[in-house]
XYZ file of C-alpha atoms in Angstrom:
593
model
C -6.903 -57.848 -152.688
C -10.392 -56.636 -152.831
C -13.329 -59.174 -151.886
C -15.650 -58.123 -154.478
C -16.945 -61.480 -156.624
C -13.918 -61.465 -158.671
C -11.455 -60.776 -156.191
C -12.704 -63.681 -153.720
C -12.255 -66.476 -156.921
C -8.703 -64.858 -157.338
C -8.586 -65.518 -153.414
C -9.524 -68.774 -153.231
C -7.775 -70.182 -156.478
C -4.956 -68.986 -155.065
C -5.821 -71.111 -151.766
C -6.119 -74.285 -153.591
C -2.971 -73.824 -155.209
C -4.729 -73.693 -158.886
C -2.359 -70.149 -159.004
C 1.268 -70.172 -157.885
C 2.304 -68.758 -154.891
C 4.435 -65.364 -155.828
C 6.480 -66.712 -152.287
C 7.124 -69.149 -150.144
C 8.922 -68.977 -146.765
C 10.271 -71.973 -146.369
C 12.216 -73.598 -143.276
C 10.716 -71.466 -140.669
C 9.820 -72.906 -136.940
C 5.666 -71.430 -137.123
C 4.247 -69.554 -133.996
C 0.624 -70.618 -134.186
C -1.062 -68.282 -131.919
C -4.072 -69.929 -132.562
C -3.389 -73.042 -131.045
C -0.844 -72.043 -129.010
C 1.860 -74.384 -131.028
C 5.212 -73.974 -132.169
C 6.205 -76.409 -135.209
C 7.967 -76.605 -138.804
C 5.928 -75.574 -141.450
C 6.153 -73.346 -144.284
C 4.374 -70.710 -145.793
C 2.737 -69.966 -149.015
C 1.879 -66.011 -149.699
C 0.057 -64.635 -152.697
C -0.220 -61.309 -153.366
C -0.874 -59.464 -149.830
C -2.189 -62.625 -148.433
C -1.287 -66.051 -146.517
C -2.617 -68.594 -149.211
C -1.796 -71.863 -147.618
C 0.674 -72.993 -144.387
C 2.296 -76.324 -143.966
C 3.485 -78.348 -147.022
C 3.432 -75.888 -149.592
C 5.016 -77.935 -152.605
C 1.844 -77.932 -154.488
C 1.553 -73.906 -154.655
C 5.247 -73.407 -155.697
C 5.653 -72.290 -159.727
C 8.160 -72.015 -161.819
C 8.478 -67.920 -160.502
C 7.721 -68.565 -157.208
C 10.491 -66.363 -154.880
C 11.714 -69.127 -152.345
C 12.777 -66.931 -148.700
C 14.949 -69.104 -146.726
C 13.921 -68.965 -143.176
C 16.191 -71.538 -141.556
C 17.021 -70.141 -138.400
C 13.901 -68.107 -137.597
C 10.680 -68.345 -135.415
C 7.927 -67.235 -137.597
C 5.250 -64.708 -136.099
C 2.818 -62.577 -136.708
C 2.762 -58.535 -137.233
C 2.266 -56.963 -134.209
C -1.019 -54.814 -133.724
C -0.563 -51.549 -130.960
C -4.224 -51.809 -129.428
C -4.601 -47.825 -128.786
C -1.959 -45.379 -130.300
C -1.781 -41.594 -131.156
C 0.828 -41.921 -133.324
C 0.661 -37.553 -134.135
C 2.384 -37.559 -130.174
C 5.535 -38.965 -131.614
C 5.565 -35.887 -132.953
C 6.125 -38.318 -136.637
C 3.950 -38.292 -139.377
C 1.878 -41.789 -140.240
C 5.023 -42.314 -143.039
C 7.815 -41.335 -140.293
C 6.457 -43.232 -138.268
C 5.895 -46.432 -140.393
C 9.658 -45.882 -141.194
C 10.512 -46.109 -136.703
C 8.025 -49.104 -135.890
C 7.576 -51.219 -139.003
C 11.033 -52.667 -138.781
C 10.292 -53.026 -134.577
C 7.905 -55.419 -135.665
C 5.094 -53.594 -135.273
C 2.671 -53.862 -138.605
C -0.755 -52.574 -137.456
C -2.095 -49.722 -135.207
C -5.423 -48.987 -134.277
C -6.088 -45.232 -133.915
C -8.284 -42.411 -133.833
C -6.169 -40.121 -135.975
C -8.108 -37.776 -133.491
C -5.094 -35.179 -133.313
C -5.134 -34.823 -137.209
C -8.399 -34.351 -136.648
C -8.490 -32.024 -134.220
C -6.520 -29.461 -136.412
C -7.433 -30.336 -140.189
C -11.162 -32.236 -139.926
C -12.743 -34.544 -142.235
C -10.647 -33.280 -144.640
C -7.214 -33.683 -143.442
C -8.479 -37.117 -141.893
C -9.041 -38.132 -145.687
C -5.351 -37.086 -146.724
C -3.848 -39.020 -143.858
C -5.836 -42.323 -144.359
C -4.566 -41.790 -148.478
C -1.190 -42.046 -146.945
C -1.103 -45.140 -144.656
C -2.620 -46.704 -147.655
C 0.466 -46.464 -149.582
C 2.347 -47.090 -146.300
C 3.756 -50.625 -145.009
C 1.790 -49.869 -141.371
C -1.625 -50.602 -141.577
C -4.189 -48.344 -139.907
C -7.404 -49.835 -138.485
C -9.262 -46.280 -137.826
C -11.802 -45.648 -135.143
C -14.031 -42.744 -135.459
C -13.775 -40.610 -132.203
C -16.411 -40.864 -129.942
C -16.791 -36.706 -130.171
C -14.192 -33.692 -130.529
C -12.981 -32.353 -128.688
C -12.741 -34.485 -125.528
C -12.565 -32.071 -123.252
C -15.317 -30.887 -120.557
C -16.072 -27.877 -120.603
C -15.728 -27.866 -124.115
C -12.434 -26.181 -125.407
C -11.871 -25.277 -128.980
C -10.741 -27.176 -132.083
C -10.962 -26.589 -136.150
C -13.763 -29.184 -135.924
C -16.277 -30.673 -133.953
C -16.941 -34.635 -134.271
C -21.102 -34.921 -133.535
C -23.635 -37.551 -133.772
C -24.100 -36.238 -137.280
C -20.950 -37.118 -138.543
C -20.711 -40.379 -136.801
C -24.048 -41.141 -139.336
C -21.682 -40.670 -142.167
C -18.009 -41.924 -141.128
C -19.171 -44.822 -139.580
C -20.305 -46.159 -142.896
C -16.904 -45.755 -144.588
C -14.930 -48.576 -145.269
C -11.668 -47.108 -142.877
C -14.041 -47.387 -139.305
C -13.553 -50.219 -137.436
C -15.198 -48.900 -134.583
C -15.817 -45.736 -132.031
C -12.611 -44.669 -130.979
C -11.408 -43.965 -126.906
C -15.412 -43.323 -125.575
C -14.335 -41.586 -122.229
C -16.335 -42.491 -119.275
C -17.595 -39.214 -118.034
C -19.193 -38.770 -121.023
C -21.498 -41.573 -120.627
C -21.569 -41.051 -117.153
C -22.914 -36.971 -117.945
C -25.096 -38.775 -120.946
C -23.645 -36.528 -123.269
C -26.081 -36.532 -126.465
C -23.182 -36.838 -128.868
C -21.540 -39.611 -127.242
C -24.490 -41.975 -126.747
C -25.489 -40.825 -130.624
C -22.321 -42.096 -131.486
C -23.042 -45.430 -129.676
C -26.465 -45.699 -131.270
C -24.994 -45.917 -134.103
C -22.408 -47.915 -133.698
C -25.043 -50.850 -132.354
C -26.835 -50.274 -135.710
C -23.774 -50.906 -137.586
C -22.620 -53.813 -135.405
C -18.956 -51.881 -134.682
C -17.533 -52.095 -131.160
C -17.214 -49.362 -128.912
C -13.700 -48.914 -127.497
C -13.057 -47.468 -123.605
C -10.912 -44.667 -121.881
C -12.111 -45.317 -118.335
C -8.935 -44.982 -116.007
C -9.696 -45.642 -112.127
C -13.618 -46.817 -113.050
C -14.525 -49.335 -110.442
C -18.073 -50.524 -108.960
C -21.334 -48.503 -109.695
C -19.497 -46.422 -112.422
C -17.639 -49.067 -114.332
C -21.119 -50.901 -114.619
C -22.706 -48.019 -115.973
C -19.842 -47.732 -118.099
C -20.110 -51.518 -119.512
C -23.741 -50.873 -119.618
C -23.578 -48.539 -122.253
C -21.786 -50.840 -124.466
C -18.395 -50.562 -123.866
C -16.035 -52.862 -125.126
C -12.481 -52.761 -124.413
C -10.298 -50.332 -121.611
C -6.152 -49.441 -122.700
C -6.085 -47.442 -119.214
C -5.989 -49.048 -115.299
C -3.987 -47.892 -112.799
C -3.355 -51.092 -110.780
C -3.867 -54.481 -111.989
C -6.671 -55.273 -109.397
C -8.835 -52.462 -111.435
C -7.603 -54.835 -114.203
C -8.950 -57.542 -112.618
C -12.374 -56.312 -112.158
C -12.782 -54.701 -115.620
C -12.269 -58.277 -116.774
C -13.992 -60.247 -114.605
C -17.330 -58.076 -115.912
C -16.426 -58.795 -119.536
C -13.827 -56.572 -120.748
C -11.017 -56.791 -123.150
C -8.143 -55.164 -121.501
C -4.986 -53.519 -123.631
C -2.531 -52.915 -120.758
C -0.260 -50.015 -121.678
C 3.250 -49.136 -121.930
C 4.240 -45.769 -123.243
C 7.402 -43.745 -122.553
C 6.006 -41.680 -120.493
C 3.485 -44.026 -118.207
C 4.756 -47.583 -117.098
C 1.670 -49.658 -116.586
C 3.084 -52.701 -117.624
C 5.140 -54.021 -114.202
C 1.640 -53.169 -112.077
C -0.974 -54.260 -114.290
C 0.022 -57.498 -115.863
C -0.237 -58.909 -112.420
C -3.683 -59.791 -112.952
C -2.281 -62.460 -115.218
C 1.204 -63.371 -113.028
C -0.202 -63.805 -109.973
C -4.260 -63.597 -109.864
C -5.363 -65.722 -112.988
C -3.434 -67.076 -115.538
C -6.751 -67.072 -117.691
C -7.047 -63.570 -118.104
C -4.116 -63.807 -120.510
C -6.194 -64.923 -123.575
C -7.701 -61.482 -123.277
C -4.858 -58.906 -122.720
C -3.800 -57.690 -125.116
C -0.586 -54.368 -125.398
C -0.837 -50.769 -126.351
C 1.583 -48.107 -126.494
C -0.416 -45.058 -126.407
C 2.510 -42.240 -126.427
C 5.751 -43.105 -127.575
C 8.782 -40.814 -129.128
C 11.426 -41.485 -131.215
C 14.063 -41.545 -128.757
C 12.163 -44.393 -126.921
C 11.579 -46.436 -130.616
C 15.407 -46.121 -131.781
C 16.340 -47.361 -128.574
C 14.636 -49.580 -127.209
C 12.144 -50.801 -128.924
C 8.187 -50.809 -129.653
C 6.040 -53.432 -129.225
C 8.877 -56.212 -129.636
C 10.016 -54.198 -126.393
C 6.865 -54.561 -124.734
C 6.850 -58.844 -125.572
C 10.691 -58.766 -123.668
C 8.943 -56.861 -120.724
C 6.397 -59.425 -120.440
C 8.573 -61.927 -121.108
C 10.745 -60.882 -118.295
C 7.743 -60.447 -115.730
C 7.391 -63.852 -115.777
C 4.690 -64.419 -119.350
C 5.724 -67.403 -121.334
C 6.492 -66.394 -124.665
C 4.023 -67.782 -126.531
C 1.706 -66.013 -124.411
C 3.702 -62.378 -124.372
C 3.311 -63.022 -128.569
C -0.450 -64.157 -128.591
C -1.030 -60.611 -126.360
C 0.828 -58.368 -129.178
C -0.655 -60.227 -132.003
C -4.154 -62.002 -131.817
C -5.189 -61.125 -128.578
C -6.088 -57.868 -129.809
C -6.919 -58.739 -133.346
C -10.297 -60.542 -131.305
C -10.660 -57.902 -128.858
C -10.798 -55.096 -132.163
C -12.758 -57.896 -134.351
C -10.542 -57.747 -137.222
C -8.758 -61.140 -136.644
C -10.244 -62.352 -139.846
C -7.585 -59.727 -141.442
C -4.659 -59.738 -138.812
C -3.032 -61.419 -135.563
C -2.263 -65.327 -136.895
C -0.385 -66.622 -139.964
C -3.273 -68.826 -141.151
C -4.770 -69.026 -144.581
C -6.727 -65.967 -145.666
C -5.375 -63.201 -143.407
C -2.748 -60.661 -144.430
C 0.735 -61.686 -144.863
C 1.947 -60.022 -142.067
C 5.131 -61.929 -140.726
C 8.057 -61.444 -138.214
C 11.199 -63.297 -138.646
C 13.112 -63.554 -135.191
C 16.113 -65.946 -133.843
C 14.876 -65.791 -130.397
C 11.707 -66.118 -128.713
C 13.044 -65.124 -125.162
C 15.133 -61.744 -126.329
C 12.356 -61.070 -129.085
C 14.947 -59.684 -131.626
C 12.832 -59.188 -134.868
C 15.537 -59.451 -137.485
C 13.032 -59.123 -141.067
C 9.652 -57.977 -141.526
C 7.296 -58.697 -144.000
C 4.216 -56.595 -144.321
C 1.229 -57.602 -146.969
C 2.995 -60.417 -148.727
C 6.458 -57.836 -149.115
C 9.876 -58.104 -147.154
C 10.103 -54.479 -146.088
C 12.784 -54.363 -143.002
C 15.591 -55.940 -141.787
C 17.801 -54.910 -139.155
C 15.672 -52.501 -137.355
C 15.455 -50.605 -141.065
C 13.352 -50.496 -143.810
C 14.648 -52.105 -146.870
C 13.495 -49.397 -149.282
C 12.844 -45.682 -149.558
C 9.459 -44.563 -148.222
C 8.688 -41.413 -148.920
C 5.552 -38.731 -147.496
C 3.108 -37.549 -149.842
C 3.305 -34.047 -150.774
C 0.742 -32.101 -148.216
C -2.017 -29.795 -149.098
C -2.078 -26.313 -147.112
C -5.159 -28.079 -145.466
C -2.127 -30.130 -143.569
C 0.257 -27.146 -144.603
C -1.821 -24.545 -143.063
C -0.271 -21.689 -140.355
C -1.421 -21.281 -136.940
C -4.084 -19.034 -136.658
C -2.830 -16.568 -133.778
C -2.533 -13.330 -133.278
C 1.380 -12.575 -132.231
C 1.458 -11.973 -128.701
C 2.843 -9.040 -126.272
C 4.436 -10.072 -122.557
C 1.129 -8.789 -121.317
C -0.524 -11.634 -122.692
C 0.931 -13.918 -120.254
C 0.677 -11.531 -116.934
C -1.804 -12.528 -114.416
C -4.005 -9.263 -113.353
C -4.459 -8.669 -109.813
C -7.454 -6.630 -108.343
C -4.791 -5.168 -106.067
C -1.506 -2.860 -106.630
C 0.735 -4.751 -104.266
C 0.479 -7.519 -101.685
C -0.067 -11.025 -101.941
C -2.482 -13.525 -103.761
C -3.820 -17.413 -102.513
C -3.365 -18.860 -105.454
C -4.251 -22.746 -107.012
C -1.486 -24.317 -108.794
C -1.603 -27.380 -111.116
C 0.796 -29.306 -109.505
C 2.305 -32.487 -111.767
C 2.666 -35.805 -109.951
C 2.980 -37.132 -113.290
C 2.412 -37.111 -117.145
C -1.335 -37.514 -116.493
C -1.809 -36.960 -112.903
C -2.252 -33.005 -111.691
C -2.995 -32.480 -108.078
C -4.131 -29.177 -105.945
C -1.459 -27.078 -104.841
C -1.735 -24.005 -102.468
C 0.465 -21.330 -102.772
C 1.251 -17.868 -101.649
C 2.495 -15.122 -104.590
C 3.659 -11.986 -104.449
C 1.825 -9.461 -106.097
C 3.863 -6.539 -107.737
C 2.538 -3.264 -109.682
C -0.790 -5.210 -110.220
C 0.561 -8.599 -111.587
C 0.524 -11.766 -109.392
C 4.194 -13.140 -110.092
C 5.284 -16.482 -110.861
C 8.116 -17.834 -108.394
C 10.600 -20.134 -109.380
C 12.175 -20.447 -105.685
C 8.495 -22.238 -104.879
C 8.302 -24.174 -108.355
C 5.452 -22.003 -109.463
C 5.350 -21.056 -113.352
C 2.543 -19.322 -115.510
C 0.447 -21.830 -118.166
C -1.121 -20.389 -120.927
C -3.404 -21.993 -124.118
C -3.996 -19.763 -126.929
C -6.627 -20.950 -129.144
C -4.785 -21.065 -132.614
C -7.462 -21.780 -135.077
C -9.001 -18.345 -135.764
C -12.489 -19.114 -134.328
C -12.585 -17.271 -131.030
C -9.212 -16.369 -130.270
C -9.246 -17.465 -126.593
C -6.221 -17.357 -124.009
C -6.193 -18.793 -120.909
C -3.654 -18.390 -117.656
C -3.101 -20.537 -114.954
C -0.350 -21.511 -112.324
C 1.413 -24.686 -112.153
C 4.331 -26.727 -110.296
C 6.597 -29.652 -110.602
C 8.595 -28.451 -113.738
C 10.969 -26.609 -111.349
C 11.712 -23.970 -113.700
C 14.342 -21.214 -113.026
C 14.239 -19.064 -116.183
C 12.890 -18.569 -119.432
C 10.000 -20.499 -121.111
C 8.768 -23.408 -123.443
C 5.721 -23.573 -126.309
C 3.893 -26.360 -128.341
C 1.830 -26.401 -130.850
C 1.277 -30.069 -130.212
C -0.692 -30.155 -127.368
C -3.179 -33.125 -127.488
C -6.120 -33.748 -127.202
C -6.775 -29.757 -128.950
C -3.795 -28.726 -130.401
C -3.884 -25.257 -129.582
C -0.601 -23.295 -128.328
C 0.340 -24.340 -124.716
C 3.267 -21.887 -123.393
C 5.032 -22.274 -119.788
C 7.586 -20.132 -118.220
C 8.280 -18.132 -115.400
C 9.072 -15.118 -117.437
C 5.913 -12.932 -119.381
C 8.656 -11.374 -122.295
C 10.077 -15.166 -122.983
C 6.638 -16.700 -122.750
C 5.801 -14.298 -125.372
C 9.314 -14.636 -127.394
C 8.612 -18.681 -127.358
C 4.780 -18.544 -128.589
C 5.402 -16.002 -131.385
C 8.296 -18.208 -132.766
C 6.079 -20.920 -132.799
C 3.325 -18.659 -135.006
C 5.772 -17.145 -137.212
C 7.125 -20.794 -138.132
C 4.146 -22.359 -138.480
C 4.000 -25.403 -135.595
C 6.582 -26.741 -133.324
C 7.902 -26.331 -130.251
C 10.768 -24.180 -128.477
C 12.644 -23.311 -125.694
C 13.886 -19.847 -124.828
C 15.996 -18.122 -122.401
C 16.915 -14.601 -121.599
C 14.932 -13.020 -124.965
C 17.146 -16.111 -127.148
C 15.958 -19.178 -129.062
C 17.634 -22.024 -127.299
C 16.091 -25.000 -129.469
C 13.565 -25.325 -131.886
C 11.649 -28.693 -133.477
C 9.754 -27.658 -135.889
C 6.089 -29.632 -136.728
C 4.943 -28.292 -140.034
C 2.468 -30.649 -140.661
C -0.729 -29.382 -139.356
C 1.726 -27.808 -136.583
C 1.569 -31.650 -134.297
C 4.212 -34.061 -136.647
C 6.933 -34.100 -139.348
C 7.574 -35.697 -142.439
C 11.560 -36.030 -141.245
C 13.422 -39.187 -140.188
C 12.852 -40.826 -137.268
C 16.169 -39.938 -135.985
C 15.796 -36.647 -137.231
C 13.224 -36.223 -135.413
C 14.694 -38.215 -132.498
C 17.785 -35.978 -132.150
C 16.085 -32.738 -131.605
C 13.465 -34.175 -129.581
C 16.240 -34.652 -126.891
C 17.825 -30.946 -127.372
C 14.429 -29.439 -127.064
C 13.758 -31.596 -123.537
C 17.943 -31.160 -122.349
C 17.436 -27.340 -123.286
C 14.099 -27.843 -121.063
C 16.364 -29.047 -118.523
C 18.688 -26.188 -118.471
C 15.916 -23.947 -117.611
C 15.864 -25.952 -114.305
C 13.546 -29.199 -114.892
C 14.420 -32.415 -114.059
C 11.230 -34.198 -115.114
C 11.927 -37.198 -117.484
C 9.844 -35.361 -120.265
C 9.463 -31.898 -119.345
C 8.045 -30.850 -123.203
C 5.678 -33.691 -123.244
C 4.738 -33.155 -119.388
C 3.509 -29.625 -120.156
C 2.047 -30.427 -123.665
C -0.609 -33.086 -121.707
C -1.457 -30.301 -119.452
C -4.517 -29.677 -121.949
C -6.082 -33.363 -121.206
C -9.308 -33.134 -118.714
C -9.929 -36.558 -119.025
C -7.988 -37.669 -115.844
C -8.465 -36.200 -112.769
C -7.913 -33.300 -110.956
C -6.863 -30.813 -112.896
C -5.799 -29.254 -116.730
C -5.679 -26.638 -118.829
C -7.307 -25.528 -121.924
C -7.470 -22.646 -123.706
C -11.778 -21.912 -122.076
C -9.570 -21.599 -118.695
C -7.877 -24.103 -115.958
C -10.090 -26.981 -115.259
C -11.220 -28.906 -112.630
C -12.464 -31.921 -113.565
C -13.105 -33.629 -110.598
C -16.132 -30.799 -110.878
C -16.185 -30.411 -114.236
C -15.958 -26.795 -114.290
C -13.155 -24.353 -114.803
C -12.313 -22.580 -112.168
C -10.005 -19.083 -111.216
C -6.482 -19.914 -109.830
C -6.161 -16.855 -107.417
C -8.406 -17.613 -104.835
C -7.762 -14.635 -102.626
C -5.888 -11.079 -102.468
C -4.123 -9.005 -99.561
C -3.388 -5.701 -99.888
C 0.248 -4.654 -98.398
């Protein structure tokens, strides 16, 4: 319901029971986050919104709907503190259709990846659709695009400028994932972004991995709320002990969880009121089976949290830290009627869902059919490449034959790349990649038509022994990130992706091995979760019969394009280091032989 003059009588007539309730739950055992309580009471909804809680006879009507809830612990929705929900490769409605019935009925998110590839624009379509979706989206404007330093290239640029208008829609809750070395380099757009964010009293939210002493102060100093990234949980003690709101993460890909929740197990138990969960990277694969954030409360759970406490951290913890708990995060009078229905506190089995004052899931499914708007061609449109030839992704040499030094990226993990040193051959001109050392050839086209950059680097860890892989979903650009240790399949794989219009492929021997295709703005789908879910684990199992043996050898390479954690990346302006902040030239040295 709206709060405009009208909308606030309807509101509170409905709180003093002078209008029915259109439901009550009645017979439920309430979680009270709030005061940290678990009790009978029932529950009075009108409309999309929690009118009354306790003894509810006086706001039941002749057409009230009674929902029997004998049996059940009553909770709140769920809120996932920091989320790019486009790296699930699922559109907003796909992705409702995976995590709504997981319990999880709020996200807060940049939508920077939309972004990224479809601006202001194709930001406006997507927030259109989570309003007619059962997840609710609390936006924060990006503190800049892209994110990258040096800057790479996207279809649009997020400045100061447009921070003065988007920050005074009615979608922004806040600056979105404000890395640290951009207040640390006193970047002009990022600090105009804060400016402005002071003036209209949002909060400021962190990306500020490893930051300790000097730097974390300057970071907190420039108005810095909230941090979803430590490494250790004595980093997560600091952070909080100067004042921040921590999410600790748990994503498929990086397990923070086990390490960082310490700080709460075994240094202070106080901390707790202020941690709050975030899932930052998830796929479809993880979601069907085994969970979101319900997944998250067990793994809390079992590393020693009481309950109430492993709930409070997925629900109102992070409804404060965001400052939208007048909206979300408790069942209390006035908020949205966001409610979980689960038999078991300790397993954390959510059996129903209701979402704004509806029943929408039960049994890990929605109860109805939700179905994705139709998309413009600004969400529709092709990649903007030029098709590529095998000498596109050959590494010139200044010398006919010999060998070349050469820097690799070398993975040590989704977001970690270290310096390796390596020794190539050099044949007819072309520095060769070498599968018996793990060395392969990374490339980033630029695939928006505005400068038509490539880039080529070396890299190891993915242990490939043939062929090659592409993605158009490569956050935080989106342009087209190709591996392989062969120049004609490297081209094969990135002109597949073109022609089609987004995904991402494997190929071997000149062949198309797999193929997941992303045709909306070339990073998601509108398919089913376990549509989606099914291919995802061809395309990394087809990754895997090229040699790898990385968990997530797809979603390894298409990070590759993040600078924002040390040492190294890729983008398509060059390979980066960004312990420098510079790119830099992978072959180091020649030898004639």
């Amino acid at each position: 319901m709206e709060r405009t003059k009208e909308g606030l009588k309807e509101r509170i007539r409905a709180g003093r029971g002078k209008i029915a309730a259109e439901k009550v739950i009645k017979g439920g055992q309430l979680v009270n986050v709030m005061s940290s309580e678990i009790y009978p009471a029932d529950i009075a909804v009108y409309k999309d919104m929690i009118a009354a809680v306790g003894d509810v006879e006086d706001y039941i009507g002749p057409d009230t709907e009674i929902i029997d809830a004998t049996g059940y612990y009553l909770t709140p929705g769920m809120i996932d503190g920091h989320i790019h929900s486009e790296c699930s490769k699922m559109s907003i409605t796909s992705y409702a259709k995976a995590v709504v019935p997981r319990g999880t009925t709020s996200m807060i998110s940049g939508l920077d990846e939309y972004i990224s590839v479809s601006g202001l624009e194709g930001l406006q379509e997507v927030l259109a659709e989570m309003k007619q979706s059962p997840l609710k989206v609390f936006w924060g404007a990006p503190y800049k695009t892209p994110y990258t330093i040096p800057k790479s290239t996207i279809a649009f640029n997020f400045t100061e400028d447009v921070h003065k208008e988007v920050q005074k829609w009615p979608e922004c809750y806040g600056v979105w994932e404000t890395v640290r070395e951009f207040l640390q380099e006193e970047d002009e757009d990022t600090l105009g972004a804060i400016a402005e964010a002071w003036k209209n009293h949002l909060p400021v939210f962190g990306c500020a991995p490893m930051a300790r002493g000097n730097d974390l102060n300057g970071y907190l100093c420039g108005g810095v709320r909230l941090d979803h990234e430590s490494y250790d949980h004595e980093e997560v003690v600091e952070k909080m002990r100067k004042g921040m709101h921590m999410l600790i993460r748990e994503s498929c890909v990086t397990h923070f969880l086990e390490e960082n929740i310490k700080a709460v197990t075994e240094v202070n138990p106080a901390f707790a009121r202020r941690v709050s969960f975030c899932t930052d990277d998830v796929v479809p694969s993880d979601i069907l089976e085994k969970g979101h954030l319900d997944n998250v409360v067990r793994l809390a759970i079992k590393a020693g949290v009481e309950p109430m406490t492993a709930i409070q951290m997925a629900t109102i913890n992070s409804a404060e830290a965001y400052r939208i708990d007048d909206q979300i995060g408790s069942i209390c009078p006035g908020r949205i009627a966001d409610i979980l229905f689960v038999k078991n506190l300790e397993e954390f089995e959510v059996s129903k869902v209701m979402t704004n004052g509806k029943m929408v899931a039960e049994n890990h499914k929605l109860t109805y059919d939700l179905q994705a708007p139709e998309r413009s061609s600004v969400l529709k449109g092709a990649l903007k490449c030029k098709l590529t030839t095998k000498e596109d992704f050959e590494y010139k040499a200044s010398i006919r034959n010999g060998e070349a030094d050469v820097l690799a990226l070398d993975v040590k993990g989704p977001f970690v790349r270290k310096r390796r040193d390596v020794v190539l051959q050099v044949k007819d001109g072309i520095v060769q990649p070498d599968p018996e050392q793990d060395v392969a050839i990374v490339s980033v086209l630029e695939r928006f038509g505005r400068n038509g950059n490539k880039s080529l680097a070396f890299c190891s860890g993915w242990k490939l022994k043939k062929g090659a892989m592409a993605s158009s979903a490569a956050p935080d650009d989106n342009n087209l990130v190709v591996m392989g240790v062969s120049a004609e399949d490297m081209s094969i794989a990135a002109n597949y992706v073109i022609e089609q219009g987004g995904g991402q492929v494997v190929v071997a021997d000149g062949e198309i091995i797999e193929f997941l295709p992303l045709p909306v703005g070339g990073i998601v789908s509108d398919a089913e979760p376990e549509e989606i879910a099914a291919m995802e684990k061809k395309i990394d199992e087809a990754a895997r019969d090229l040699g790898s043996d990385l968990p997530n050898p797809m979603m390894y390479m298409f990070f590759l394009p993040i600078t924002a954690i040390p040492d190294y990346a890729i983008t398509d302006v060059g390979p980066v280091d960004y312990v420098n902040l510079r790119t830099f030239e992978p072959v180091l040295n020649v030898r004639e032989k």
